[in-house]
């Protein structure tokens, strides 16, 4: 028998049984008509300060808990609120804030609650929308994205991707994405090698599968075939012609799980680096290929701590795929 709250009549019956007879919790449960665990919880949670069980007092305590449970953000402390505001100002996402707090082992809050507090303007958090990556005034309904984007034909999930592709030790495993221009004006297609952090990027007129394949094929014309092994993409329709591109590049395509952007974390990070040159709202239709090439060149020739301060260009073109110099 599953757990449920007792009615006031059941509470009165329980009180009378305990007064008149010395019964076990199992016996009380049978006579009251509920589970033993319900009796156990009832006696533990609804006793008075003196340790007595009184049915009227038990009902009052139950009603108060129900009322309190309907109050949103009831357990948000001043410390949590301060930490959320501070970290949002540092452009940490709600998911990053939640994960970091949990790892630190102190007070914790879920990222969903942080989003709710922001979009419901709890304690003035509404103004912190400006620090969110998307900066939307309203939250998208869950599941709405999947309905709009459709499905990927013959999609192969990331769980089937070879383990070596996620270890960042072998050249040739790429993460792929697109950067959309302001008001959907133009697209920048980006691919990043996981081991070397080497970036290739190119402009497209729009975010169609046909354009994605055309630009990607061109970007990899001069890349050695041994350095083109796998691609990991999101679930956008621009990758729906992946089978055709797979045949052209002789590479395998895998797709991250929906709403799991961290499964393509390097690409998300690299797109962030590109935003230094092409801020949000950039009209990519008026950006020249030369401007993109210059930005990509600067990023590929920037020393990286995780590469022992070598550049992505040096690692991609000078080190073999099994080199011990690839640390991250």
XYZ file of C-alpha atoms in Angstrom, residues 10 19 32 54 112 115 118 121 133 139 159 161 170 173 217 225 249 268 283-284 298 302 312 319 327:
25
model
C -8.315 8.554 10.273
C -5.061 5.622 23.793
C -6.690 2.598 10.234
C -3.003 14.927 18.973
C 16.056 25.040 -13.342
C 16.056 30.049 -14.526
C 15.263 35.001 -13.302
C 11.887 38.305 -11.373
C 23.871 33.544 -23.230
C 11.722 31.079 -21.802
C 26.710 6.964 -27.276
C 30.774 7.170 -31.070
C 43.855 11.647 -31.550
C 37.702 14.103 -34.357
C 33.182 20.205 -48.098
C 42.292 12.713 -45.007
C 34.548 13.335 -46.437
C 30.596 25.979 -27.819
C 25.138 40.520 -39.882
C 27.185 37.746 -41.455
C 44.339 34.576 -34.878
C 46.974 31.685 -30.029
C 46.341 24.765 -32.322
C 52.405 16.480 -34.091
C 47.253 16.856 -22.779
